PDB file of C-alpha atoms in Angstrom:
ATOM      1  CA  MET A   1       0.665  -1.081  13.273  1.00 90.00           C
ATOM      2  CA  ARG A   2       1.841   0.967  16.237  1.00 93.00           C
ATOM      3  CA  LEU A   3       5.606   1.280  16.774  1.00 92.00           C
ATOM      4  CA  LEU A   4       7.598   2.857  19.577  1.00 94.00           C
ATOM      5  CA  ALA A   5       9.572   4.976  17.137  1.00 96.00           C
ATOM      6  CA  SER A   6       9.693   8.454  15.699  1.00 96.00           C
ATOM      7  CA  ALA A   7       8.205   9.320  12.313  1.00 97.00           C
ATOM      8  CA  ALA A   8      11.759   9.934  11.041  1.00 97.00           C
ATOM      9  CA  GLU A   9      12.849   6.414  12.072  1.00 97.00           C
ATOM     10  CA  VAL A  10       9.877   4.809  10.306  1.00 97.00           C
ATOM     11  CA  TRP A  11      10.219   7.034   7.237  1.00 98.00           C
ATOM     12  CA  ARG A  12      13.766   5.777   6.538  1.00 97.00           C
ATOM     13  CA  PRO A  13      12.752   2.274   5.380  1.00 97.00           C
ATOM     14  CA  VAL A  14       9.500   3.542   3.821  1.00 97.00           C
ATOM     15  CA  SER A  15      11.427   6.026   1.672  1.00 97.00           C
ATOM     16  CA  ARG A  16      13.736   3.224   0.445  1.00 96.00           C
ATOM     17  CA  ILE A  17      10.929   0.885  -0.683  1.00 95.00           C
ATOM     18  CA  GLY A  18      11.251  -0.680  -4.130  1.00 92.00           C
ATOM     19  CA  GLY A  19      14.273  -0.575  -6.409  1.00 90.00           C
ATOM     20  CA  ALA A  20      17.357  -2.365  -5.076  1.00 89.00           C
ATOM     21  CA  THR A  21      15.869  -2.500  -1.554  1.00 92.00           C
ATOM     22  CA  GLY A  22      12.810  -4.398  -2.733  1.00 89.00           C
ATOM     23  CA  TRP A  23       9.426  -4.443  -1.032  1.00 92.00           C
ATOM     24  CA  TYR A  24      10.479  -5.862   2.376  1.00 93.00           C
ATOM     25  CA  PHE A  25       8.393  -9.002   1.916  1.00 94.00           C
ATOM     26  CA  GLY A  26       7.714 -11.442  -0.899  1.00 89.00           C
ATOM     27  CA  ASP A  27      10.175  -9.969  -3.400  1.00 88.00           C
ATOM     28  CA  SER A  28       9.937 -13.092  -5.546  1.00 89.00           C
ATOM     29  CA  LEU A  29       6.170 -12.555  -5.708  1.00 87.00           C
ATOM     30  CA  TRP A  30       6.669  -8.923  -6.724  1.00 86.00           C
ATOM     31  CA  ARG A  31       9.030 -10.122  -9.482  1.00 87.00           C
ATOM     32  CA  LEU A  32       6.443 -12.685 -10.605  1.00 88.00           C
ATOM     33  CA  ARG A  33       3.804  -9.936 -10.772  1.00 87.00           C
ATOM     34  CA  GLY A  34       6.211  -7.862 -12.864  1.00 87.00           C
ATOM     35  CA  LEU A  35       6.773 -10.780 -15.243  1.00 89.00           C
ATOM     36  CA  MET A  36       3.016 -11.304 -15.582  1.00 89.00           C
ATOM     37  CA  ASP A  37       2.635  -7.622 -16.365  1.00 88.00           C
ATOM     38  CA  ARG A  38       5.320  -7.808 -19.093  1.00 89.00           C
ATOM     39  CA  LEU A  39       3.585 -10.827 -20.622  1.00 91.00           C
ATOM     40  CA  ALA A  40       0.322  -8.843 -20.663  1.00 89.00           C
ATOM     41  CA  GLY A  41       2.060  -6.001 -22.546  1.00 87.00           C
ATOM     42  CA  GLY A  42       2.734  -3.816 -19.514  1.00 86.00           C
ATOM     43  CA  ILE A  43       5.901  -2.156 -18.285  1.00 85.00           C
ATOM     44  CA  GLY A  44       6.769  -4.965 -15.890  1.00 83.00           C
ATOM     45  CA  LEU A  45       8.745  -4.518 -12.722  1.00 79.00           C
ATOM     46  CA  ARG A  46      11.218  -1.855 -13.762  1.00 73.00           C
ATOM     47  CA  ARG A  47      13.200  -2.605 -10.624  1.00 66.00           C
ATOM     48  CA  GLY A  48      14.389   0.880 -10.460  1.00 79.00           C
ATOM     49  CA  ARG A  49      14.102   4.270  -8.964  1.00 89.00           C
ATOM     50  CA  ARG A  50      15.797   7.594  -9.513  1.00 91.00           C
ATOM     51  CA  HIS A  51      17.528   7.640  -6.100  1.00 94.00           C
ATOM     52  CA  PRO A  52      17.895   4.957  -3.391  1.00 92.00           C
ATOM     53  CA  ASN A  53      16.117   6.916  -0.628  1.00 90.00           C
ATOM     54  CA  ASP A  54      14.870  10.208  -2.080  1.00 95.00           C
ATOM     55  CA  LEU A  55      11.393  10.256  -3.585  1.00 96.00           C
ATOM     56  CA  ARG A  56       9.719  12.995  -5.595  1.00 96.00           C
ATOM     57  CA  VAL A  57       6.263  13.347  -7.061  1.00 97.00           C
ATOM     58  CA  GLY A  58       6.295  11.850 -10.550  1.00 95.00           C
ATOM     59  CA  ASP A  59       9.144   9.395  -9.881  1.00 95.00           C
ATOM     60  CA  ALA A  60       8.845   5.899 -11.297  1.00 92.00           C
ATOM     61  CA  LEU A  61       9.140   3.317  -8.534  1.00 92.00           C
ATOM     62  CA  ASP A  62       9.252  -0.138 -10.110  1.00 90.00           C
ATOM     63  CA  PHE A  63       5.754  -0.477 -11.632  1.00 90.00           C
ATOM     64  CA  TRP A  64       4.337   2.349  -9.527  1.00 93.00           C
ATOM     65  CA  ARG A  65       4.323   6.133  -9.985  1.00 95.00           C
ATOM     66  CA  VAL A  66       4.795   8.450  -6.977  1.00 97.00           C
ATOM     67  CA  LEU A  67       1.685  10.635  -6.645  1.00 97.00           C
ATOM     68  CA  GLU A  68       2.400  12.252  -3.299  1.00 98.00           C
ATOM     69  CA  VAL A  69       5.335  12.484  -0.910  1.00 98.00           C
ATOM     70  CA  GLN A  70       5.122  14.108   2.500  1.00 98.00           C
ATOM     71  CA  PRO A  71       8.358  13.071   4.237  1.00 97.00           C
ATOM     72  CA  GLN A  72       7.756  11.364   7.576  1.00 97.00           C
ATOM     73  CA  GLN A  73       4.001  11.360   6.890  1.00 98.00           C
ATOM     74  CA  ARG A  74       2.845   9.891   3.595  1.00 98.00           C
ATOM     75  CA  LEU A  75       3.797   8.122   0.380  1.00 98.00           C
ATOM     76  CA  MET A  76       1.076   7.532  -2.215  1.00 98.00           C
ATOM     77  CA  LEU A  77       1.705   5.373  -5.271  1.00 97.00           C
ATOM     78  CA  LEU A  78      -0.342   4.747  -8.422  1.00 97.00           C
ATOM     79  CA  ALA A  79       0.015   1.352 -10.127  1.00 94.00           C
ATOM     80  CA  GLU A  80       1.208   1.524 -13.726  1.00 93.00           C
ATOM     81  CA  MET A  81       0.905  -2.219 -14.295  1.00 91.00           C
ATOM     82  CA  LYS A  82      -1.812  -3.744 -16.462  1.00 92.00           C
ATOM     83  CA  LEU A  83      -4.888  -4.067 -14.267  1.00 93.00           C
ATOM     84  CA  PRO A  84      -8.647  -4.243 -14.785  1.00 95.00           C
ATOM     85  CA  GLY A  85      -8.954  -0.954 -12.902  1.00 96.00           C
ATOM     86  CA  GLU A  86      -6.903   1.688 -11.089  1.00 96.00           C
ATOM     87  CA  ALA A  87      -4.847   0.828  -7.985  1.00 95.00           C
ATOM     88  CA  LEU A  88      -3.413   3.115  -5.311  1.00 96.00           C
ATOM     89  CA  PHE A  89      -1.066   2.164  -2.483  1.00 95.00           C
ATOM     90  CA  ASP A  90      -1.044   4.700   0.342  1.00 97.00           C
ATOM     91  CA  ILE A  91       1.516   4.482   3.170  1.00 97.00           C
ATOM     92  CA  ARG A  92       0.921   6.787   6.123  1.00 97.00           C
ATOM     93  CA  ILE A  93       2.807   7.515   9.320  1.00 97.00           C
ATOM     94  CA  THR A  94       0.768   9.276  12.014  1.00 96.00           C
ATOM     95  CA  PRO A  95       1.545  10.245  15.619  1.00 95.00           C
ATOM     96  CA  ALA A  96       0.294   7.758  18.215  1.00 95.00           C
ATOM     97  CA  GLY A  97       1.420   9.593  21.376  1.00 90.00           C
ATOM     98  CA  GLU A  98       4.017   8.593  23.954  1.00 89.00           C
ATOM     99  CA  GLY A  99       6.899   8.464  21.438  1.00 93.00           C
ATOM    100  CA  ALA A 100       5.052   6.162  19.060  1.00 96.00           C
ATOM    101  CA  VAL A 101       3.619   6.289  15.547  1.00 96.00           C
ATOM    102  CA  TRP A 102       1.054   4.374  13.542  1.00 95.00           C
ATOM    103  CA  LEU A 103       2.234   2.890  10.251  1.00 96.00           C
ATOM    104  CA  HIS A 104      -0.747   2.370   7.933  1.00 94.00           C
ATOM    105  CA  PHE A 105      -0.955   0.693   4.538  1.00 93.00           C
ATOM    106  CA  LEU A 106      -4.087   1.379   2.545  1.00 92.00           C
ATOM    107  CA  SER A 107      -4.697  -0.165  -0.841  1.00 91.00           C
ATOM    108  CA  ARG A 108      -7.495   1.126  -2.999  1.00 92.00           C
ATOM    109  CA  PHE A 109      -8.774  -0.411  -6.192  1.00 93.00           C
ATOM    110  CA  MET A 110     -11.303   1.133  -8.550  1.00 95.00           C
ATOM    111  CA  PRO A 111     -12.404  -1.805 -10.729  1.00 95.00           C
ATOM    112  CA  ARG A 112     -13.390  -1.566 -14.378  1.00 95.00           C
ATOM    113  CA  GLY A 113     -16.332  -3.857 -14.933  1.00 95.00           C
ATOM    114  CA  ILE A 114     -16.986  -7.320 -13.629  1.00 96.00           C
ATOM    115  CA  VAL A 115     -13.449  -8.494 -14.455  1.00 95.00           C
ATOM    116  CA  GLY A 116     -12.067  -5.789 -12.160  1.00 94.00           C
ATOM    117  CA  ILE A 117     -14.416  -6.774  -9.351  1.00 94.00           C
ATOM    118  CA  LEU A 118     -13.499 -10.462  -9.710  1.00 95.00           C
ATOM    119  CA  TYR A 119      -9.784  -9.569  -9.822  1.00 92.00           C
ATOM    120  CA  TRP A 120     -10.022  -7.596  -6.574  1.00 91.00           C
ATOM    121  CA  PHE A 121     -11.925 -10.257  -4.649  1.00 90.00           C
ATOM    122  CA  ALA A 122      -9.688 -13.057  -5.955  1.00 92.00           C
ATOM    123  CA  LEU A 123      -6.505 -11.276  -4.869  1.00 89.00           C
ATOM    124  CA  TYR A 124      -7.819  -9.684  -1.676  1.00 88.00           C
ATOM    125  CA  PRO A 125      -6.605 -12.428   0.721  1.00 87.00           C
ATOM    126  CA  PHE A 126      -3.218 -12.475  -1.011  1.00 88.00           C
ATOM    127  CA  HIS A 127      -2.880  -8.692  -0.640  1.00 87.00           C
ATOM    128  CA  GLN A 128      -3.735  -8.947   3.073  1.00 87.00           C
ATOM    129  CA  TRP A 129      -0.939 -11.492   3.571  1.00 90.00           C
ATOM    130  CA  VAL A 130       1.659  -9.524   1.561  1.00 92.00           C
ATOM    131  CA  PHE A 131       0.881  -6.171   3.191  1.00 89.00           C
ATOM    132  CA  SER A 132       0.956  -7.689   6.684  1.00 90.00           C
ATOM    133  CA  GLY A 133       4.372  -9.196   5.899  1.00 92.00           C
ATOM    134  CA  MET A 134       5.589  -5.854   4.568  1.00 92.00           C
ATOM    135  CA  LEU A 135       4.446  -4.043   7.717  1.00 92.00           C
ATOM    136  CA  LYS A 136       6.228  -6.550   9.962  1.00 91.00           C
ATOM    137  CA  SER A 137       9.406  -6.387   7.872  1.00 94.00           C
ATOM    138  CA  ILE A 138       9.465  -2.587   7.879  1.00 95.00           C
ATOM    139  CA  ALA A 139       9.024  -2.675  11.664  1.00 93.00           C
ATOM    140  CA  ALA A 140      11.992  -5.078  11.868  1.00 94.00           C
ATOM    141  CA  ALA A 141      14.038  -2.704   9.667  1.00 96.00           C
ATOM    142  CA  VAL A 142      13.254   0.136  12.078  1.00 95.00           C
ATOM    143  CA  GLY A 143      14.428  -2.066  14.960  1.00 94.00           C
ATOM    144  CA  ARG A 144      11.966  -0.646  17.454  1.00 88.00           C
ATOM    145  CA  PRO A 145       9.200  -2.429  19.393  1.00 84.00           C
ATOM    146  CA  VAL A 146       5.782  -2.999  17.848  1.00 88.00           C
ATOM    147  CA  THR A 147       3.104  -2.269  20.433  1.00 88.00           C
ATOM    148  CA  SER A 148       0.046  -3.124  18.355  1.00 85.00           C
ATOM    149  CA  GLY A 149      -0.782  -4.798  15.088  1.00 79.00           C
ATOM    150  CA  PRO A 150      -0.712  -5.162  12.279  1.00 77.00           C
ATOM    151  CA  GLN A 151      -4.479  -4.930  12.253  1.00 75.00           C
ATOM    152  CA  ARG A 152      -6.670  -5.430   9.258  1.00 70.00           C
ATOM    153  CA  PHE A 153      -9.259  -2.842   8.368  1.00 63.00           C
ATOM    154  CA  THR A 154     -11.970  -4.347   6.266  1.00 60.00           C
ATOM    155  CA  PRO A 155     -15.386  -2.773   6.350  1.00 56.00           C
ATOM    156  CA  LYS A 156     -18.002  -5.490   6.109  1.00 53.00           C
ATOM    157  CA  LEU A 157     -20.404  -5.238   3.192  1.00 49.00           C
ATOM    158  CA  GLN A 158     -23.388  -5.083   5.573  1.00 50.00           C
ATOM    159  CA  ALA A 159     -21.833  -2.188   7.491  1.00 52.00           C
ATOM    160  CA  ALA A 160     -20.958  -0.363   4.287  1.00 48.00           C
ATOM    161  CA  CYS A 161     -24.578  -0.658   3.087  1.00 50.00           C
ATOM    162  CA  ARG A 162     -26.253   0.070   6.437  1.00 53.00           C
ATOM    163  CA  LEU A 163     -28.343   3.186   6.713  1.00 51.00           C
ATOM    164  CA  PRO A 164     -27.765   5.564   9.622  1.00 56.00           C
ATOM    165  CA  SER A 165     -30.011   4.614  12.549  1.00 57.00           C
ATOM    166  CA  GLY A 166     -33.476   6.032  12.399  1.00 52.00           C
ATOM    167  CA  LYS A 167     -33.440   6.358   8.612  1.00 54.00           C
ATOM    168  CA  ALA A 168     -35.879   4.347   6.550  1.00 48.00           C
ATOM    169  CA  PRO A 169     -34.997   3.228   3.043  1.00 50.00           C
ATOM    170  CA  GLY A 170     -36.950   4.828   0.267  1.00 48.00           C
ATOM    171  CA  PRO A 171     -36.928   7.563  -2.331  1.00 49.00           C
ATOM    172  CA  ARG A 172     -35.212  10.819  -1.499  1.00 45.00           C
ATOM    173  CA  PRO A 173     -37.309  13.940  -1.356  1.00 45.00           C
TER     174      PRO A 173
END
């Protein structure tokens, strides 16, 4: 999503995500996911953070762990909930020229076995809806115009498996 705002303006709501602020969209769904995690023997939605707007590497952030913080640029979180795989949530703010920035959400999931693959594909449409709502709500919290997006980036399976042009399939030398 492209916003007519500075990186500092967009970072403010990003840095407050989780805890008492919530997730900007679908908080009842986040709570439900936390309850499901507790029932599965996980940590659940801790609904907490060390500080309301200061994040440090290693901080617990609800059922996430902060892996990387680059103020006004990036926040990367690792899921600590019970999952059939490993999940990362990467939030990036990048310059877009003319007093604007791009706000990107990237979720990555490394499935464990067929259950992990089925989990990801079953929840993929739901994640698209939640993340789009979060992007729009963060933009509203910034209070600056959105000039583009949110846009969905989904590489198609055919494109991901396509060989570079001119290359024939076959054994490697």
